[in-house]
PDB file of C-alpha atoms in Angstrom:
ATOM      1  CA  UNK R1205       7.091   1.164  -8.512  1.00 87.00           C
ATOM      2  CA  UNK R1206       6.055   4.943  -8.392  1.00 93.00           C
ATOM      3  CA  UNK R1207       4.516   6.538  -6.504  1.00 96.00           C
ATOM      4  CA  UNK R1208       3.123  10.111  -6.114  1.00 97.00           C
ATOM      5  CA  UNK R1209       2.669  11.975  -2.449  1.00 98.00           C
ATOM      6  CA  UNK R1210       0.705  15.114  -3.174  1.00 97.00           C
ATOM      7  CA  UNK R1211       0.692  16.959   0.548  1.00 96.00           C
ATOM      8  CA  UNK R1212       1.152  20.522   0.915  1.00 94.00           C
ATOM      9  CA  UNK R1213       3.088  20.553   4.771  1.00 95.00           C
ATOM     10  CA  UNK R1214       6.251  19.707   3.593  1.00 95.00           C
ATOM     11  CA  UNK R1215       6.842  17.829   7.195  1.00 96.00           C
ATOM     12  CA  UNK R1216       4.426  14.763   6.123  1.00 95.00           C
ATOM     13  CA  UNK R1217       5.176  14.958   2.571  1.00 96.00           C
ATOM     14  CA  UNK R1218       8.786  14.011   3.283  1.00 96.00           C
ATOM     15  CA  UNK R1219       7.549  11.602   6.257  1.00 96.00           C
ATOM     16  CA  UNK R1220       5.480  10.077   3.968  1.00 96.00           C
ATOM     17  CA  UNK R1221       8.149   9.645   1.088  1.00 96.00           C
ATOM     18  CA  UNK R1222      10.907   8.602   3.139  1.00 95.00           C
ATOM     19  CA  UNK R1223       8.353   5.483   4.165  1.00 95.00           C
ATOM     20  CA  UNK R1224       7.511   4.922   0.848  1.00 95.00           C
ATOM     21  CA  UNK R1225      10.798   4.703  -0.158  1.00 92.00           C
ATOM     22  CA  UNK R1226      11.910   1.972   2.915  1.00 90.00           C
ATOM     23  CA  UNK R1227       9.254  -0.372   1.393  1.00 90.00           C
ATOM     24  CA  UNK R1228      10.449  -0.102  -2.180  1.00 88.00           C
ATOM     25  CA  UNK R1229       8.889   2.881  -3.891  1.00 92.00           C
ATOM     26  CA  UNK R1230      10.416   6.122  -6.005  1.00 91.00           C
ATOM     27  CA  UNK R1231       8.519   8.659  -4.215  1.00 94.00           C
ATOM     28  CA  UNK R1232       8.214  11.881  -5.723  1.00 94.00           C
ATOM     29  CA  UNK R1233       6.368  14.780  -4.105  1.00 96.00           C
ATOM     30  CA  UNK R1234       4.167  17.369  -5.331  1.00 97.00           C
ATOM     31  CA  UNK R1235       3.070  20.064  -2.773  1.00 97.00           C
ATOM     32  CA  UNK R1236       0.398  22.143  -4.732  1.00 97.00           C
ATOM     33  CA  UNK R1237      -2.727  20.885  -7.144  1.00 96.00           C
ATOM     34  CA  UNK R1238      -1.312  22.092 -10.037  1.00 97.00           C
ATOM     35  CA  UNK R1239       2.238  20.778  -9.562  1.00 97.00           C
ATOM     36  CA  UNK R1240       0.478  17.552  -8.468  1.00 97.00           C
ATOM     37  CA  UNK R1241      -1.855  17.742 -11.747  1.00 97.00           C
ATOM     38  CA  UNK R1242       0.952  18.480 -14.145  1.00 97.00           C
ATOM     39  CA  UNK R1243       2.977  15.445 -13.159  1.00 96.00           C
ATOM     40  CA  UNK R1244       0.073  13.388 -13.016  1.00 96.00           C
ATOM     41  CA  UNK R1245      -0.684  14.256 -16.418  1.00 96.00           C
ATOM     42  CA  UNK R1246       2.856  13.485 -17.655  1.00 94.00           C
ATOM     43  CA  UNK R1247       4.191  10.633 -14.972  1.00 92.00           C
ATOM     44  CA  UNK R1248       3.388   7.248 -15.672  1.00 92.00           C
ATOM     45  CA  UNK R1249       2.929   6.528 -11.484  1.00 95.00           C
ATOM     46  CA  UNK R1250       1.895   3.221 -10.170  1.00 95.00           C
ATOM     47  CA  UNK R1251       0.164   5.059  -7.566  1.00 97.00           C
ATOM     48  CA  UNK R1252      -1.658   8.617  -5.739  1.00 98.00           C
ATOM     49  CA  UNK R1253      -1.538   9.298  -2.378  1.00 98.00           C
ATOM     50  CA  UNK R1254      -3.309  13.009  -2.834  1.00 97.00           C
ATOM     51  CA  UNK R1255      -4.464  15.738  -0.032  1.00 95.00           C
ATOM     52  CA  UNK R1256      -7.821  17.331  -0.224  1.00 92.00           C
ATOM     53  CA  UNK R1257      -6.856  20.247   1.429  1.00 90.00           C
ATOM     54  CA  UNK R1258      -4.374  22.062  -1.264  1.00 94.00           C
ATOM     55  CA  UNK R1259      -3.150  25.263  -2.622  1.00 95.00           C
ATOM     56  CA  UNK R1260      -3.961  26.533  -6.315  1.00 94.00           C
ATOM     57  CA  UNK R1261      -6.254  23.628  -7.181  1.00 95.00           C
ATOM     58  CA  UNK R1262      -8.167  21.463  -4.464  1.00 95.00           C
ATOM     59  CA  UNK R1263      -7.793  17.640  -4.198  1.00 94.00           C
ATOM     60  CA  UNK R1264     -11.004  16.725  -5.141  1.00 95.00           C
ATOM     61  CA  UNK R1265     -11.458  19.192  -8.600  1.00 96.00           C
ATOM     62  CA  UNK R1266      -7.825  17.935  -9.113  1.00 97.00           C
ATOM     63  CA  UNK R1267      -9.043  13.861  -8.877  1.00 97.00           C
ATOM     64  CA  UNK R1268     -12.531  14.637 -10.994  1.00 97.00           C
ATOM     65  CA  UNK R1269     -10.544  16.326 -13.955  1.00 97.00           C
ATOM     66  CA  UNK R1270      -8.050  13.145 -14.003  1.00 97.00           C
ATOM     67  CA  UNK R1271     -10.708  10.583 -14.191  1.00 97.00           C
ATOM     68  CA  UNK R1272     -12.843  12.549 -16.737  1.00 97.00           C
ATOM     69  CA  UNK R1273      -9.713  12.406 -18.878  1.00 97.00           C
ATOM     70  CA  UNK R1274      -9.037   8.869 -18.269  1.00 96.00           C
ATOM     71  CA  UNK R1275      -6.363   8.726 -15.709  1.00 96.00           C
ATOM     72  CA  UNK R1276      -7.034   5.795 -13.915  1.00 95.00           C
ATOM     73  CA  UNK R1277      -3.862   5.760 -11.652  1.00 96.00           C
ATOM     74  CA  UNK R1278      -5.045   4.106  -7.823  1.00 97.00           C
ATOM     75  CA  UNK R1279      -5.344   7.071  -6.016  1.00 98.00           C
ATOM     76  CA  UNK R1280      -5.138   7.367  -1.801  1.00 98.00           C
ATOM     77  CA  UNK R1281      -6.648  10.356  -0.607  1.00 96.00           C
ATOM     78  CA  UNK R1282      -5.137  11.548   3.211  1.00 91.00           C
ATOM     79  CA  UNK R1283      -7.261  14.272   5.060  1.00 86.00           C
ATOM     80  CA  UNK R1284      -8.348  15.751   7.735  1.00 86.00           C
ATOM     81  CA  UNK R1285     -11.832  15.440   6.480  1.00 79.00           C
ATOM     82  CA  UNK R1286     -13.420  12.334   8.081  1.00 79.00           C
ATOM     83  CA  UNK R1287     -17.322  12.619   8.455  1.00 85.00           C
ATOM     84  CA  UNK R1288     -19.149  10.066   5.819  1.00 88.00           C
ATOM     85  CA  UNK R1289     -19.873  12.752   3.486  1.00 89.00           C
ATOM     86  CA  UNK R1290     -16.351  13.859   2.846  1.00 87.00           C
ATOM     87  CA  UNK R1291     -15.519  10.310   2.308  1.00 89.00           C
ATOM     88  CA  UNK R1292     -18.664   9.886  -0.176  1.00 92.00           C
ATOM     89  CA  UNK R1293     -17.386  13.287  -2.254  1.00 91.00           C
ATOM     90  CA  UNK R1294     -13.712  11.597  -2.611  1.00 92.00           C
ATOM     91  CA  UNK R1295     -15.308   8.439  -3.676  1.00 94.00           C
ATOM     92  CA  UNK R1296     -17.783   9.287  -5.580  1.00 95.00           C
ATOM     93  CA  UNK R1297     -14.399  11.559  -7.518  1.00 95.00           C
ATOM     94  CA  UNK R1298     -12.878   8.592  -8.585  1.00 95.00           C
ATOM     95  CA  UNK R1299     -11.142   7.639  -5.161  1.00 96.00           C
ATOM     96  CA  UNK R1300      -9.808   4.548  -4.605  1.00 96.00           C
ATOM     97  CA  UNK R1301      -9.211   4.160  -1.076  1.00 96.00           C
ATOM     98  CA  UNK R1302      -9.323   7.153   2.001  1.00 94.00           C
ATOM     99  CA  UNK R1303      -7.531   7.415   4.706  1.00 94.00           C
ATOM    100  CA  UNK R1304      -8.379  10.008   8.063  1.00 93.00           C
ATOM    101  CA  UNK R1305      -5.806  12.335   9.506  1.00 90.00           C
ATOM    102  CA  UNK R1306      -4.269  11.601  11.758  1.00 90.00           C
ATOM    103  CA  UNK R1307      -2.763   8.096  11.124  1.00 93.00           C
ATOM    104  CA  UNK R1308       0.200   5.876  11.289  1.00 94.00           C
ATOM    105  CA  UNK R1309       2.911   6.295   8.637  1.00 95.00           C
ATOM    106  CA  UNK R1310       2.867   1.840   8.219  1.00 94.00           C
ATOM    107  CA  UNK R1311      -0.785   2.280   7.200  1.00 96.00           C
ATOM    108  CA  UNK R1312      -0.353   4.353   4.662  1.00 96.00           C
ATOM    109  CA  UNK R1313       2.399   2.003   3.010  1.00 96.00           C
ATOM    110  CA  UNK R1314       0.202  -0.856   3.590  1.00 94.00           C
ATOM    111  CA  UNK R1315      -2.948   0.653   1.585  1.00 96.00           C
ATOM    112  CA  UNK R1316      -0.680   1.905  -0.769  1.00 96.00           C
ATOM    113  CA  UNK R1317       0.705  -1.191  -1.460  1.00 94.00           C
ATOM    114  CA  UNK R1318      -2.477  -2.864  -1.594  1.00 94.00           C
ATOM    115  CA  UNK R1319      -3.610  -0.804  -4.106  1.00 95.00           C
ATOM    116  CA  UNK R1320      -1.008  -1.215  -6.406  1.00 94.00           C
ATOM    117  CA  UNK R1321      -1.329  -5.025  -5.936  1.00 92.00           C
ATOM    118  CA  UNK R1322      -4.875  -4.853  -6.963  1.00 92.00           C
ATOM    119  CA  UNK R1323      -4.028  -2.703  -9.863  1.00 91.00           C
ATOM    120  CA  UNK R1324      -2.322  -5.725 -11.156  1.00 89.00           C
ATOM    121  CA  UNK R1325      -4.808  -8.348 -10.713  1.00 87.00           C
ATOM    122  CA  UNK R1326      -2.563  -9.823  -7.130  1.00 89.00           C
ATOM    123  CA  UNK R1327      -5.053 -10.898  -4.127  1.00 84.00           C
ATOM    124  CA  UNK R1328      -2.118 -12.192  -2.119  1.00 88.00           C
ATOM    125  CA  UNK R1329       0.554  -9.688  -0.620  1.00 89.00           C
ATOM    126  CA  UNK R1330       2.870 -12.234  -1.606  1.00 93.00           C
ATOM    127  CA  UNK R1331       3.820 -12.516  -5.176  1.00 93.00           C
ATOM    128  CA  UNK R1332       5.271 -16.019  -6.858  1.00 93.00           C
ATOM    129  CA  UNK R1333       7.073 -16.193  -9.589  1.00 94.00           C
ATOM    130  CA  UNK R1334       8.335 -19.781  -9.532  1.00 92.00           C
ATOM    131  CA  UNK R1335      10.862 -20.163  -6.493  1.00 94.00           C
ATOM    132  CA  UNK R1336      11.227 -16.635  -6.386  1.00 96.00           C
ATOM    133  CA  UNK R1337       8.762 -14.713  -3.906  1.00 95.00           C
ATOM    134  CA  UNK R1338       8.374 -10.914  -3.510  1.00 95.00           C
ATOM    135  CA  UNK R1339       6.621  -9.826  -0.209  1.00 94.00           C
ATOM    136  CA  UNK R1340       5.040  -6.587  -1.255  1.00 90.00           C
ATOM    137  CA  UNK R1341       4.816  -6.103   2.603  1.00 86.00           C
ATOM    138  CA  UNK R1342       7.909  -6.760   4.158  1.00 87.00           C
ATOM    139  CA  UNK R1343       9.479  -5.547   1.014  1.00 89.00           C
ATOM    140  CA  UNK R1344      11.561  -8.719   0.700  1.00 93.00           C
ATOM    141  CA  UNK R1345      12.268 -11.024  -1.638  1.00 96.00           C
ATOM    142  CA  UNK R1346      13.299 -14.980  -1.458  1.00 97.00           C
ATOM    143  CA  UNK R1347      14.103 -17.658  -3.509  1.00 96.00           C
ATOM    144  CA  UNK R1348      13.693 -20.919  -3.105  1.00 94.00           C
ATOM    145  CA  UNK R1349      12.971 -19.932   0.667  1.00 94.00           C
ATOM    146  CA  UNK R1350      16.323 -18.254   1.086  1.00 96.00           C
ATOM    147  CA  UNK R1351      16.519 -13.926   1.024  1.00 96.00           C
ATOM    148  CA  UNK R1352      18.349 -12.510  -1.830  1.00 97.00           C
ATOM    149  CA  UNK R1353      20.151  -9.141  -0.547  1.00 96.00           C
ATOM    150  CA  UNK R1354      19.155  -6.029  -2.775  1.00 95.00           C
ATOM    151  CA  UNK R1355      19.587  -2.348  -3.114  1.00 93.00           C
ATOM    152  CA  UNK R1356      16.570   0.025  -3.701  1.00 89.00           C
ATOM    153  CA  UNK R1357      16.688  -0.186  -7.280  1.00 91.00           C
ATOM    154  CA  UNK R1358      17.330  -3.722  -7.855  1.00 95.00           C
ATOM    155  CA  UNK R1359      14.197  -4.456  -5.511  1.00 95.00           C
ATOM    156  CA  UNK R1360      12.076  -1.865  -7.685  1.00 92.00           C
ATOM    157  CA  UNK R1361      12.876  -3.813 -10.483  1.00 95.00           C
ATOM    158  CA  UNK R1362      12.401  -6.962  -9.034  1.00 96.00           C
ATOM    159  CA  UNK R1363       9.318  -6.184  -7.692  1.00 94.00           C
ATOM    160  CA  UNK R1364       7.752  -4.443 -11.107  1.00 94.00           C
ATOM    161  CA  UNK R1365       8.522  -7.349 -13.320  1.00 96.00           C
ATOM    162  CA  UNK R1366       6.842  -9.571 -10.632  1.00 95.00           C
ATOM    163  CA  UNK R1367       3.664  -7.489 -10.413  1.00 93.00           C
ATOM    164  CA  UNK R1368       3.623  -7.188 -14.515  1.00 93.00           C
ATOM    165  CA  UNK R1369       4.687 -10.818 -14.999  1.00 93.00           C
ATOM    166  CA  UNK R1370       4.524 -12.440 -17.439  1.00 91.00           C
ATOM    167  CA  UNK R1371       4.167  -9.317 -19.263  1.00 94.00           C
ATOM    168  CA  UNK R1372       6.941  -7.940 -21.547  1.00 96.00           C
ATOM    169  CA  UNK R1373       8.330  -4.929 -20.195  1.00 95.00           C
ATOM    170  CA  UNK R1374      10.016  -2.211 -22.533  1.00 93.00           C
ATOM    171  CA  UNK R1375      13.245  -0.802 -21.009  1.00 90.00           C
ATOM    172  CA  UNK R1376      11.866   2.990 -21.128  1.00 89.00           C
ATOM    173  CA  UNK R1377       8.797   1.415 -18.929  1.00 91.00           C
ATOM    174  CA  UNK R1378      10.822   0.108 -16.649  1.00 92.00           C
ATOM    175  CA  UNK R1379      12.992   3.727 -16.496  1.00 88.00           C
ATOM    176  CA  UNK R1380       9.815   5.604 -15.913  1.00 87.00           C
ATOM    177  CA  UNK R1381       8.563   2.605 -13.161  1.00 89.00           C
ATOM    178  CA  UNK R1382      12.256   2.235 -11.545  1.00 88.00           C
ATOM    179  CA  UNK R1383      13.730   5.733 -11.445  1.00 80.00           C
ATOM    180  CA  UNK R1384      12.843   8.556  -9.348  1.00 73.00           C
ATOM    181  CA  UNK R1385      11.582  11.300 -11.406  1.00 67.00           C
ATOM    182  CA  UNK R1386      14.794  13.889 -12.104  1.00 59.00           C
ATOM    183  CA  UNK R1387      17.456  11.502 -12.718  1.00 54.00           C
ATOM    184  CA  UNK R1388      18.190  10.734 -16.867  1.00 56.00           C
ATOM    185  CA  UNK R1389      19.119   7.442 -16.893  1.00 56.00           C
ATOM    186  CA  UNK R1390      19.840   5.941 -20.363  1.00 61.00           C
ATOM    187  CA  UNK R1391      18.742   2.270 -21.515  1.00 57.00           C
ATOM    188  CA  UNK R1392      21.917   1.191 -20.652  1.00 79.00           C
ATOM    189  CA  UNK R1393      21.513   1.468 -17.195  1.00 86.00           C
ATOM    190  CA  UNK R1394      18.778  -0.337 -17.143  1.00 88.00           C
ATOM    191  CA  UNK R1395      20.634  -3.935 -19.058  1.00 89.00           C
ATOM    192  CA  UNK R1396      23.269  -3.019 -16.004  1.00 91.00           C
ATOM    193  CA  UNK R1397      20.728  -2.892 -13.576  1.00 93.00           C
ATOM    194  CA  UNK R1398      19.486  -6.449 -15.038  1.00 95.00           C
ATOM    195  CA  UNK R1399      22.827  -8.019 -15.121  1.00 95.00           C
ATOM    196  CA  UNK R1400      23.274  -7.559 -11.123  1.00 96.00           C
ATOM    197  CA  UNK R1401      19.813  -8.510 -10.218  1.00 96.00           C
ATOM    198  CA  UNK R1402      20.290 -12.014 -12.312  1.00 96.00           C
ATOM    199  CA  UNK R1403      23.020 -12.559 -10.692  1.00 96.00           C
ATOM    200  CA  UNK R1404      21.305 -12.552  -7.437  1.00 96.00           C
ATOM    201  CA  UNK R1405      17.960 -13.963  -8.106  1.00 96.00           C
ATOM    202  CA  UNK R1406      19.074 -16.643 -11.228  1.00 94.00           C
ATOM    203  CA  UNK R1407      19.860 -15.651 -14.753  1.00 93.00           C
ATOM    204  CA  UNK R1408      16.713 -17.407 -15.872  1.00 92.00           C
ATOM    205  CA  UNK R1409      14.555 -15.912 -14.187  1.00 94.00           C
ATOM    206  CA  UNK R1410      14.654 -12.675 -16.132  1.00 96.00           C
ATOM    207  CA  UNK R1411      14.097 -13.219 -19.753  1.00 95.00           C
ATOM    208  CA  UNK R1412      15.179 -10.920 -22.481  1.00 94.00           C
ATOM    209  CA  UNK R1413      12.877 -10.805 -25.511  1.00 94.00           C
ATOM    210  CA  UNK R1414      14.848  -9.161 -28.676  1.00 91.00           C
ATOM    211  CA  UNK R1415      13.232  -5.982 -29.363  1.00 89.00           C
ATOM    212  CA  UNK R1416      10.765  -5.792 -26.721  1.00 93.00           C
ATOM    213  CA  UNK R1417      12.200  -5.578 -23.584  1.00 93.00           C
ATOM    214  CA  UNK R1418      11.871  -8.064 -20.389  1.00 96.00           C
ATOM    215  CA  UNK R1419      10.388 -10.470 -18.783  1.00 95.00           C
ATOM    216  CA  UNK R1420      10.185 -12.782 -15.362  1.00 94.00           C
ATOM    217  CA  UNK R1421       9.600 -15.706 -15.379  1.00 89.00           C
ATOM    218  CA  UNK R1422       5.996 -16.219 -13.980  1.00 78.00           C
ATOM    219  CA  UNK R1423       6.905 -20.200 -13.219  1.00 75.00           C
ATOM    220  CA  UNK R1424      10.558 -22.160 -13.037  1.00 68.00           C
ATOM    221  CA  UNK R1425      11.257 -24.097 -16.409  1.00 59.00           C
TER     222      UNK R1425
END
């Protein structure tokens, strides 16, 4: 999963990424509107967590012109700005959750992560696939009651085709969903990046479809 941190003092932006990242996110960070607009625009993120209070092009014109064109990306706004009013202007932009300055770092995650659970139709913080859970919250993943060790990536994975299942996923989705922005991988990395996580989750559990991409398993056969 994705994520974008749009926050303009560099201090929190990184604070905010580096906790992101601990629970299983590529965080990138953007610490102007327009930076934050053009990668919005061009980033296929799973998630927003967006400043009001930013150089070049505010928070809230930079929110309104993405939903008037569509972008429907879960969006967290941070700020300073807590009286009801602010919080009716961010809403009423196309927010989908707000969150006051100052505030805990875990909160942030957790709302994050919430959203992107809702995004994809998940009530539960805890994802099944079969015998294979994913704990959006703990960032942890079991199967048949027993925790698999993985790296950063190999949870990312894990965790999008969990949140998507059973939906195909193409292998240039899963580059733009798994990869920070920056890096090039190639398709191939991605079939390598499958081969180790089957190895630690079940071979089965992952299913290749020829020509389309990949799936989990959304129940044990």
């Amino acid at each position: 999963m994705r994520v974008l941190v749009v926050e303009d003092e560099p201090e929190l932006a990184e604070k905010l990424a580096r906790a992101l990242a601990a629970r299983g996110f590529a965080a990138d960070v953007a610490h102007d509107g327009e930076r934050a607009d053009f990668l919005g625009r061009s980033e296929p993120y799973d998630a927003v967590v967006l400043d009001l209070g930013l150089p070049r092009l505010d928070g809230l014109s930079l929110l309104r012109g993405w939903r008037g064109d569509g972008i429907a990306v879960p969006v967290l706004i941070l700020t300073a700005r807590g009286r009801w009013s602010d919080k009716q202007a961010g809403f009423t932009a196309g927010a989908d959750d707000y969150l006051v300055k100052p505030f805990e770092l875990g909160e942030a995650v957790l709302r994050v992560q919430a959203l992107v659970r809702r995004s994809r139709g998940h009530a539960s913080p805890e994802i099944a696939c079969g015998a294979l859970r994913l704990d959006t919250h703990r960032g942890e993943v079991t199967v048949d009651g027993e925790p698999v060790a993985l790296t950063a990536q190999e949870y990312r994975l894990v965790s999008y085709l969990a949140h998507e299942a059973p939906r195909i996923v193409s292998r240039s989705e899963l580059l733009d969903h798994v990869y920070e922005r920056g890096l090039d991988p190639d398709s191939n990395v991605v079939d390598a990046l499958i081969v180790r996580v089957r190895r630690k989750i079940g071979a089965a559990r992952i299913e290749t479809v020829r020509g389309r991409g990949f799936r989990m398993r959304a129940a044990d056969a």
